Amino acid sequence: MDLDYQWLLLALPAVFFMGWAASRLDLRQLRRDESASPQAYFKGLNLLLNEQQDRAIDAFIEAVQHDPQASDLHFALGNLFRRRGEYERAIRVHEHLLARADISRDARERAQHALAQDFMKAGLFDRAEEAFKALDGTAFATDARLALLSLYERSRNWLPAIEVARQLEAAGRGSFARRMAHHWCEIAQEAEARGQDERAEQALQQARQAEPHAARPMVMMGQRLMRLQQAAQALQVWEDLMAVQPDSFALVAHDYAQVAREQGQVDRALTRLTALYQRAPSVSVLNAMNSLQDDALQRRQALMAHISQQPSLSAAQELIRERLLTHVPLDEPEIERLQQALATAAKPLQRYRCAACGFESQHHFWQCPGCHGWDTYPPRRLEEQ
């Protein structure tokens, strides 16, 4: 027993020394890891500021390897992957964060929001929809609803878009009435294409209820009534449009004049068009007026007055056409060549341009095909702006 105690007394210092040495080694390793992680992080940040994204990603991957528990590094890495278009890698990073049990509730919600954005960018709309819906009741709820609204519009899923817009209005995010009116108009167009006349009528009524002063529902309703040969009702709708959206009336001015002539209401229509033209001069309104005016001299005088006020190539073209029709004593081939030249010069300007992104088109769009904004196309062509 004495011998055993002696060996025990001799072993205790050795064990203590070995434990102390091991702790020192672990502490040194920990210090090296802690110092390596910030260095890699700051290196990645510096590369990112210098717009060297490839090298920045490598640096952040190194930082994550040194400190796998650092959620901020994972977020930085995932966002970089998304910006680079590497959506699968971004999804894996954010799914890894969500799978961890040691992150806070705020970090988990942030990871869920980032994952939803990854799915959206990758075009995985079904998964993006589920991911955004999972954010209901969180700090990202409003951002998620705005993203859902954009998602539903891009996928042309109009009824859910209307519901989300109503939720945003109820949450105090401003008025979405005009946007909902466009949604109902899209539903009406789709219903008409399928021959569902009653559904189309209901959708247009819903559009007008959503935003009584919106131009598009009145334009579409008047055109629909004209196709259904309900001319008197079509005229009334377009006269309402003339009162509340005089600029947008230019889109249907020709149809209005045509229906008015068919209904024997030329004088009334001419009076209203003249009053509108005085408030909001437009070549489209002027042409509609002249189509109802039988006096050639008055048509020419109106065109000359417009050209002196607004030197428009379209108006000049109409003036030349009038002179041709009334046999003005000029050489007709010369006038025809002049008309062709004016038509060629006017064509690039007879376009609509999105005020948000600059996308141009020969046709007016209620929703820009480029940036998907609503009502970003002014109802006037480029030559009148």
Short mmCIF file of C-alpha atoms in Angstrom, two decimals:
data_model
loop_
_atom_site.label_atom_id
_atom_site.label_comp_id
_atom_site.label_asym_id
_atom_site.label_seq_id
_atom_site.Cartn_x
_atom_site.Cartn_y
_atom_site.Cartn_z
CA MET A 1 0.00 0.00 0.00
CA ASP A 2 2.88 2.40 0.77
CA LEU A 3 4.32 1.70 -2.65
CA ASP A 4 0.96 2.42 -4.30
CA TYR A 5 0.61 5.80 -2.56
CA GLN A 6 4.09 6.78 -3.66
CA TRP A 7 3.28 6.09 -7.26
CA LEU A 8 0.04 8.03 -6.91
CA LEU A 9 1.87 11.01 -5.45
CA LEU A 10 4.36 10.87 -8.29
CA ALA A 11 1.61 10.58 -10.95
CA LEU A 12 -0.49 13.54 -9.75
CA PRO A 13 1.98 16.25 -10.86
CA ALA A 14 2.43 14.51 -14.19
CA VAL A 15 -1.33 14.39 -14.79
CA PHE A 16 -1.68 18.03 -13.75
CA PHE A 17 1.09 19.05 -16.14
CA MET A 18 -0.46 17.13 -19.02
CA GLY A 19 -3.85 18.74 -18.39
CA TRP A 20 -2.29 22.19 -18.20
CA ALA A 21 -0.40 21.61 -21.46
CA ALA A 22 -3.52 20.34 -23.21
CA SER A 23 -5.52 23.37 -22.11
CA ARG A 24 -2.81 25.68 -23.35
CA LEU A 25 -2.79 23.94 -26.70
CA ASP A 26 -6.61 24.17 -26.97
CA LEU A 27 -6.53 27.85 -25.98
CA ARG A 28 -3.87 28.58 -28.58
CA GLN A 29 -5.89 26.74 -31.23
CA LEU A 30 -9.03 28.64 -30.24
CA ARG A 31 -7.17 31.92 -30.45
CA ARG A 32 -5.79 31.00 -33.85
CA ASP A 33 -9.30 30.10 -35.09
CA GLU A 34 -10.78 33.30 -33.69
CA SER A 35 -8.10 35.41 -35.30
CA ALA A 36 -8.35 33.56 -38.62
CA SER A 37 -12.14 34.03 -38.85
CA PRO A 38 -12.15 37.86 -38.56
CA GLN A 39 -9.20 38.08 -40.94
CA ALA A 40 -11.04 36.03 -43.55
CA TYR A 41 -14.21 38.02 -42.95
CA PHE A 42 -12.51 41.39 -43.39
CA LYS A 43 -10.65 40.08 -46.40
CA GLY A 44 -13.96 39.06 -47.96
CA LEU A 45 -15.51 42.42 -47.12
CA ASN A 46 -12.60 44.27 -48.70
CA LEU A 47 -12.85 42.18 -51.86
CA LEU A 48 -16.58 42.75 -51.99
CA LEU A 49 -16.11 46.51 -51.77
CA ASN A 50 -13.64 46.26 -54.63
CA GLU A 51 -16.27 44.39 -56.67
CA GLN A 52 -14.26 41.16 -56.74
CA GLN A 53 -17.17 38.88 -55.95
CA ASP A 54 -15.51 35.59 -56.89
CA ARG A 55 -12.61 36.12 -54.49
CA ALA A 56 -14.97 37.52 -51.85
CA ILE A 57 -17.02 34.31 -51.96
CA ASP A 58 -13.84 32.25 -51.42
CA ALA A 59 -12.92 34.43 -48.44
CA PHE A 60 -16.35 34.10 -46.85
CA ILE A 61 -16.31 30.33 -47.36
CA GLU A 62 -12.98 30.27 -45.50
CA ALA A 63 -14.47 32.39 -42.72
CA VAL A 64 -17.45 30.05 -42.40
CA GLN A 65 -15.13 27.05 -42.18
CA HIS A 66 -13.25 28.70 -39.30
CA ASP A 67 -16.46 29.66 -37.53
CA PRO A 68 -19.36 27.44 -38.61
CA GLN A 69 -21.64 28.89 -35.93
CA ALA A 70 -21.44 32.48 -37.22
CA SER A 71 -24.86 33.07 -38.80
CA ASP A 72 -23.95 36.52 -40.12
CA LEU A 73 -21.23 34.96 -42.25
CA HIS A 74 -23.76 32.53 -43.66
CA PHE A 75 -26.12 35.37 -44.52
CA ALA A 76 -23.34 37.30 -46.24
CA LEU A 77 -22.35 34.22 -48.22
CA GLY A 78 -25.93 33.38 -49.19
CA ASN A 79 -26.63 36.92 -50.37
CA LEU A 80 -23.47 36.89 -52.44
CA PHE A 81 -24.50 33.65 -54.11
CA ARG A 82 -27.92 35.16 -54.92
CA ARG A 83 -26.39 38.30 -56.40
CA ARG A 84 -24.14 36.12 -58.53
CA GLY A 85 -27.12 34.15 -59.81
CA GLU A 86 -25.98 30.98 -58.04
CA TYR A 87 -29.41 30.38 -56.58
CA GLU A 88 -28.93 26.70 -55.73
CA ARG A 89 -25.92 27.48 -53.54
CA ALA A 90 -27.78 30.38 -51.89
CA ILE A 91 -30.72 28.06 -51.17
CA ARG A 92 -28.41 25.48 -49.58
CA VAL A 93 -26.81 28.10 -47.33
CA HIS A 94 -30.14 29.44 -46.08
CA GLU A 95 -31.68 25.98 -45.69
CA HIS A 96 -28.64 25.03 -43.59
CA LEU A 97 -29.30 28.02 -41.35
CA LEU A 98 -32.96 27.05 -40.92
CA ALA A 99 -31.97 23.49 -40.02
CA ARG A 100 -29.82 24.67 -37.11
CA ALA A 101 -31.37 24.51 -33.67
CA ASP A 102 -29.02 27.03 -32.05
CA ILE A 103 -30.00 30.23 -33.93
CA SER A 104 -32.30 32.87 -32.50
CA ARG A 105 -35.85 33.46 -33.59
CA ASP A 106 -34.89 36.69 -35.37
CA ALA A 107 -32.13 34.92 -37.29
CA ARG A 108 -34.52 32.11 -38.22
CA GLU A 109 -37.06 34.58 -39.61
CA ARG A 110 -34.31 36.37 -41.48
CA ALA A 111 -33.15 33.07 -42.98
CA GLN A 112 -36.72 32.22 -44.00
CA HIS A 113 -37.05 35.58 -45.75
CA ALA A 114 -33.71 35.11 -47.52
CA LEU A 115 -34.72 31.61 -48.62
CA ALA A 116 -38.00 32.94 -50.04
CA GLN A 117 -36.05 35.52 -52.03
CA ASP A 118 -33.77 32.76 -53.34
CA PHE A 119 -36.76 30.78 -54.58
CA MET A 120 -38.24 33.90 -56.18
CA LYS A 121 -35.04 34.75 -58.03
CA ALA A 122 -34.66 31.14 -59.15
CA GLY A 123 -38.17 31.18 -60.65
CA LEU A 124 -39.42 28.53 -58.21
CA PHE A 125 -42.68 30.37 -57.64
CA ASP A 126 -44.52 27.56 -55.85
CA ARG A 127 -41.76 27.19 -53.26
CA ALA A 128 -41.36 30.96 -53.02
CA GLU A 129 -45.08 31.32 -52.31
CA GLU A 130 -44.90 28.78 -49.48
CA ALA A 131 -41.76 30.42 -48.06
CA PHE A 132 -43.30 33.91 -48.08
CA LYS A 133 -46.53 32.66 -46.52
CA ALA A 134 -44.49 31.13 -43.69
CA LEU A 135 -43.43 34.68 -42.75
CA ASP A 136 -46.96 35.69 -41.78
CA GLY A 137 -46.94 37.11 -38.27
CA THR A 138 -43.23 37.90 -38.32
CA ALA A 139 -41.29 41.13 -38.70
CA PHE A 140 -41.01 40.35 -42.42
CA ALA A 141 -44.78 39.93 -42.94
CA THR A 142 -45.26 43.17 -44.89
CA ASP A 143 -42.24 42.60 -47.11
CA ALA A 144 -43.46 39.05 -47.71
CA ARG A 145 -46.91 40.28 -48.77
CA LEU A 146 -45.39 42.81 -51.17
CA ALA A 147 -43.27 40.04 -52.65
CA LEU A 148 -46.31 37.76 -52.90
CA LEU A 149 -48.21 40.49 -54.72
CA SER A 150 -45.40 40.76 -57.26
CA LEU A 151 -45.23 36.98 -57.55
CA TYR A 152 -48.96 36.64 -58.21
CA GLU A 153 -48.85 39.40 -60.81
CA ARG A 154 -45.92 37.79 -62.61
CA SER A 155 -47.67 34.42 -62.64
CA ARG A 156 -50.98 36.13 -63.63
CA ASN A 157 -52.76 34.72 -60.58
CA TRP A 158 -55.11 37.63 -60.16
CA LEU A 159 -57.55 36.61 -57.41
CA PRO A 160 -54.79 35.87 -54.85
CA ALA A 161 -53.15 39.14 -55.92
CA ILE A 162 -56.35 41.02 -55.09
CA GLU A 163 -56.54 39.33 -51.69
CA VAL A 164 -52.93 40.24 -50.84
CA ALA A 165 -53.50 43.83 -51.99
CA ARG A 166 -56.48 44.06 -49.63
CA GLN A 167 -54.36 42.75 -46.77
CA LEU A 168 -51.70 45.35 -47.49
CA GLU A 169 -54.31 48.11 -47.49
CA ALA A 170 -55.70 46.83 -44.19
CA ALA A 171 -52.17 46.89 -42.76
CA GLY A 172 -51.87 50.59 -43.60
CA ARG A 173 -49.43 50.22 -46.49
CA GLY A 174 -51.26 52.77 -48.63
CA SER A 175 -53.91 52.48 -51.32
CA PHE A 176 -53.85 49.55 -53.72
CA ALA A 177 -57.22 50.42 -55.30
CA ARG A 178 -55.87 51.22 -58.77
CA ARG A 179 -53.71 48.13 -58.73
CA MET A 180 -56.72 45.98 -57.83
CA ALA A 181 -58.69 47.63 -60.64
CA HIS A 182 -56.03 46.43 -63.07
CA HIS A 183 -56.26 42.93 -61.60
CA TRP A 184 -60.01 42.84 -62.20
CA CYS A 185 -59.50 44.13 -65.75
CA GLU A 186 -57.05 41.29 -66.40
CA ILE A 187 -59.66 38.84 -65.13
CA ALA A 188 -62.22 40.43 -67.47
CA GLN A 189 -59.90 40.06 -70.45
CA GLU A 190 -59.26 36.40 -69.68
CA ALA A 191 -63.01 35.79 -69.25
CA GLU A 192 -63.79 37.41 -72.60
CA ALA A 193 -61.13 35.31 -74.30
CA ARG A 194 -62.90 32.21 -72.94
CA GLY A 195 -66.31 33.47 -73.99
CA GLN A 196 -67.48 34.02 -70.39
CA ASP A 197 -69.41 37.21 -70.99
CA GLU A 198 -71.14 37.31 -67.62
CA ARG A 199 -67.86 36.79 -65.77
CA ALA A 200 -66.21 39.54 -67.83
CA GLU A 201 -69.04 41.96 -67.03
CA GLN A 202 -68.80 41.19 -63.30
CA ALA A 203 -65.04 41.67 -63.31
CA LEU A 204 -65.31 45.07 -64.99
CA GLN A 205 -67.93 46.14 -62.46
CA GLN A 206 -65.59 45.03 -59.67
CA ALA A 207 -62.80 47.07 -61.29
CA ARG A 208 -64.93 50.20 -61.32
CA GLN A 209 -65.93 49.63 -57.70
CA ALA A 210 -62.30 49.18 -56.69
CA GLU A 211 -61.28 52.52 -58.24
CA PRO A 212 -64.14 54.58 -59.74
CA HIS A 213 -61.75 57.05 -61.39
CA ALA A 214 -59.40 54.49 -62.93
CA ALA A 215 -59.14 54.88 -66.71
CA ARG A 216 -58.72 51.28 -67.78
CA PRO A 217 -62.08 49.90 -66.56
CA MET A 218 -63.95 52.68 -68.38
CA VAL A 219 -61.94 52.17 -71.56
CA MET A 220 -62.59 48.43 -71.53
CA MET A 221 -66.23 48.74 -70.53
CA GLY A 222 -66.94 51.17 -73.36
CA GLN A 223 -65.20 48.91 -75.88
CA ARG A 224 -67.15 45.94 -74.60
CA LEU A 225 -70.47 47.79 -74.90
CA MET A 226 -69.55 48.85 -78.42
CA ARG A 227 -68.88 45.21 -79.39
CA LEU A 228 -72.24 44.26 -77.87
CA GLN A 229 -73.86 47.01 -80.01
CA GLN A 230 -74.95 48.94 -76.93
CA ALA A 231 -73.80 52.22 -78.42
CA ALA A 232 -75.67 54.61 -76.13
CA GLN A 233 -74.20 52.98 -73.01
CA ALA A 234 -70.73 52.97 -74.58
CA LEU A 235 -70.96 56.71 -75.27
CA GLN A 236 -72.01 57.38 -71.68
CA VAL A 237 -69.10 55.40 -70.24
CA TRP A 238 -66.62 57.18 -72.48
CA GLU A 239 -68.07 60.56 -71.58
CA ASP A 240 -67.49 59.66 -67.94
CA LEU A 241 -63.91 58.85 -68.90
CA MET A 242 -63.65 62.20 -70.67
CA ALA A 243 -64.64 63.95 -67.45
CA VAL A 244 -62.37 62.14 -64.96
CA GLN A 245 -59.39 61.09 -67.13
CA PRO A 246 -59.20 63.50 -70.08
CA ASP A 247 -55.69 62.43 -71.10
CA SER A 248 -56.63 58.75 -71.24
CA PHE A 249 -59.69 59.52 -73.37
CA ALA A 250 -57.32 59.92 -76.32
CA LEU A 251 -57.06 56.10 -76.37
CA VAL A 252 -60.74 55.79 -77.41
CA ALA A 253 -61.35 59.13 -79.13
CA HIS A 254 -61.61 57.52 -82.59
CA ASP A 255 -64.07 54.87 -81.36
CA TYR A 256 -66.13 57.54 -79.61
CA ALA A 257 -66.45 59.60 -82.80
CA GLN A 258 -67.33 56.53 -84.86
CA VAL A 259 -70.09 55.44 -82.47
CA ALA A 260 -71.42 59.01 -82.19
CA ARG A 261 -71.75 59.26 -85.98
CA GLU A 262 -73.53 55.91 -86.13
CA GLN A 263 -75.95 57.08 -83.44
CA GLY A 264 -76.64 60.43 -85.11
CA GLN A 265 -75.09 62.38 -82.23
CA VAL A 266 -72.48 64.21 -84.28
CA ASP A 267 -73.22 67.70 -82.94
CA ARG A 268 -73.20 66.59 -79.32
CA ALA A 269 -69.99 64.63 -79.76
CA LEU A 270 -68.31 67.46 -81.64
CA THR A 271 -69.20 69.91 -78.87
CA ARG A 272 -67.79 67.61 -76.19
CA LEU A 273 -64.65 66.84 -78.17
CA THR A 274 -64.02 70.53 -78.81
CA ALA A 275 -64.35 71.32 -75.11
CA LEU A 276 -62.02 68.45 -74.26
CA TYR A 277 -59.47 69.54 -76.86
CA GLN A 278 -59.38 73.01 -75.35
CA ARG A 279 -58.57 71.48 -71.95
CA ALA A 280 -56.19 68.75 -73.13
CA PRO A 281 -54.99 69.20 -76.73
CA SER A 282 -54.20 65.92 -78.43
CA VAL A 283 -53.76 64.75 -82.01
CA SER A 284 -56.04 61.81 -81.31
CA VAL A 285 -58.82 64.10 -80.09
CA LEU A 286 -58.24 66.49 -82.98
CA ASN A 287 -58.52 63.65 -85.51
CA ALA A 288 -61.72 62.50 -83.84
CA MET A 289 -63.10 66.04 -84.11
CA ASN A 290 -62.17 66.28 -87.79
CA SER A 291 -63.75 62.91 -88.52
CA LEU A 292 -67.06 64.50 -87.42
CA GLN A 293 -66.45 67.78 -89.21
CA ASP A 294 -67.80 67.90 -92.78
CA ASP A 295 -66.40 71.36 -93.56
CA ALA A 296 -62.94 70.83 -95.12
CA LEU A 297 -61.90 74.43 -94.49
CA GLN A 298 -62.59 74.12 -90.77
CA ARG A 299 -60.65 70.85 -90.65
CA ARG A 300 -57.62 72.54 -92.25
CA GLN A 301 -57.86 75.53 -89.94
CA ALA A 302 -57.98 73.25 -86.90
CA LEU A 303 -54.91 71.35 -88.12
CA MET A 304 -52.99 74.56 -88.82
CA ALA A 305 -53.87 75.92 -85.39
CA HIS A 306 -52.69 72.70 -83.76
CA ILE A 307 -49.40 72.68 -85.70
CA SER A 308 -48.73 76.29 -84.69
CA GLN A 309 -49.36 75.39 -81.04
CA GLN A 310 -47.81 71.91 -81.04
CA PRO A 311 -45.62 71.15 -84.07
CA SER A 312 -46.57 67.50 -84.42
CA LEU A 313 -45.54 65.36 -87.37
CA SER A 314 -48.81 63.46 -87.12
CA ALA A 315 -50.79 66.67 -87.43
CA ALA A 316 -48.65 67.76 -90.39
CA GLN A 317 -49.35 64.43 -92.03
CA GLU A 318 -53.08 64.93 -91.50
CA LEU A 319 -52.85 68.40 -93.00
CA ILE A 320 -51.21 67.07 -96.14
CA ARG A 321 -53.83 64.36 -96.37
CA GLU A 322 -56.56 67.01 -96.15
CA ARG A 323 -54.96 69.02 -98.91
CA LEU A 324 -54.79 65.93 -101.09
CA LEU A 325 -58.43 65.14 -100.45
CA THR A 326 -59.55 68.70 -101.27
CA HIS A 327 -57.43 68.97 -104.45
CA VAL A 328 -55.20 71.79 -103.32
CA PRO A 329 -53.41 73.15 -106.43
CA LEU A 330 -50.08 71.48 -105.67
CA ASP A 331 -48.27 68.73 -107.47
CA GLU A 332 -49.77 65.57 -106.01
CA PRO A 333 -46.69 63.32 -106.43
CA GLU A 334 -44.65 65.84 -104.49
CA ILE A 335 -47.21 65.94 -101.75
CA GLU A 336 -47.37 62.16 -101.64
CA ARG A 337 -43.61 61.96 -101.26
CA LEU A 338 -43.76 64.58 -98.56
CA GLN A 339 -46.47 62.61 -96.79
CA GLN A 340 -44.39 59.44 -96.92
CA ALA A 341 -41.36 61.29 -95.59
CA LEU A 342 -43.37 62.73 -92.75
CA ALA A 343 -44.87 59.31 -91.98
CA THR A 344 -41.40 57.77 -91.84
CA ALA A 345 -40.12 60.58 -89.62
CA ALA A 346 -43.13 60.34 -87.34
CA LYS A 347 -43.07 56.56 -86.92
CA PRO A 348 -40.26 56.42 -84.29
CA LEU A 349 -42.10 59.06 -82.28
CA GLN A 350 -45.48 57.38 -82.48
CA ARG A 351 -44.59 55.12 -79.60
CA TYR A 352 -45.36 54.90 -75.90
CA ARG A 353 -42.52 54.86 -73.40
CA CYS A 354 -42.61 53.51 -69.85
CA ALA A 355 -41.87 56.33 -67.41
CA ALA A 356 -40.25 53.88 -64.97
CA CYS A 357 -37.86 51.83 -67.12
CA GLY A 358 -37.98 53.45 -70.56
CA PHE A 359 -39.42 50.41 -72.37
CA GLU A 360 -40.94 51.58 -75.67
CA SER A 361 -43.75 50.06 -77.69
CA GLN A 362 -46.07 50.95 -80.53
CA HIS A 363 -48.97 49.85 -78.33
CA HIS A 364 -50.15 51.26 -75.03
CA PHE A 365 -49.76 48.88 -72.07
CA TRP A 366 -51.45 49.17 -68.71
CA GLN A 367 -48.69 47.01 -67.23
CA CYS A 368 -45.17 47.52 -68.56
CA PRO A 369 -43.73 44.31 -70.09
CA GLY A 370 -40.27 45.44 -68.99
CA CYS A 371 -40.54 46.41 -65.32
CA HIS A 372 -44.11 45.12 -64.67
CA GLY A 373 -45.19 48.50 -63.25
CA TRP A 374 -48.82 49.57 -63.49
CA ASP A 375 -49.88 52.86 -65.14
CA THR A 376 -46.26 53.68 -66.01
CA TYR A 377 -47.17 54.27 -69.68
CA PRO A 378 -48.41 57.84 -70.23
CA PRO A 379 -51.41 57.86 -72.57
CA ARG A 380 -49.54 60.23 -74.90
CA ARG A 381 -47.05 59.12 -77.50
CA LEU A 382 -43.44 60.32 -77.45
CA GLU A 383 -44.05 63.07 -80.01
CA GLU A 384 -46.53 64.74 -77.66
CA GLN A 385 -44.47 64.60 -74.51
#
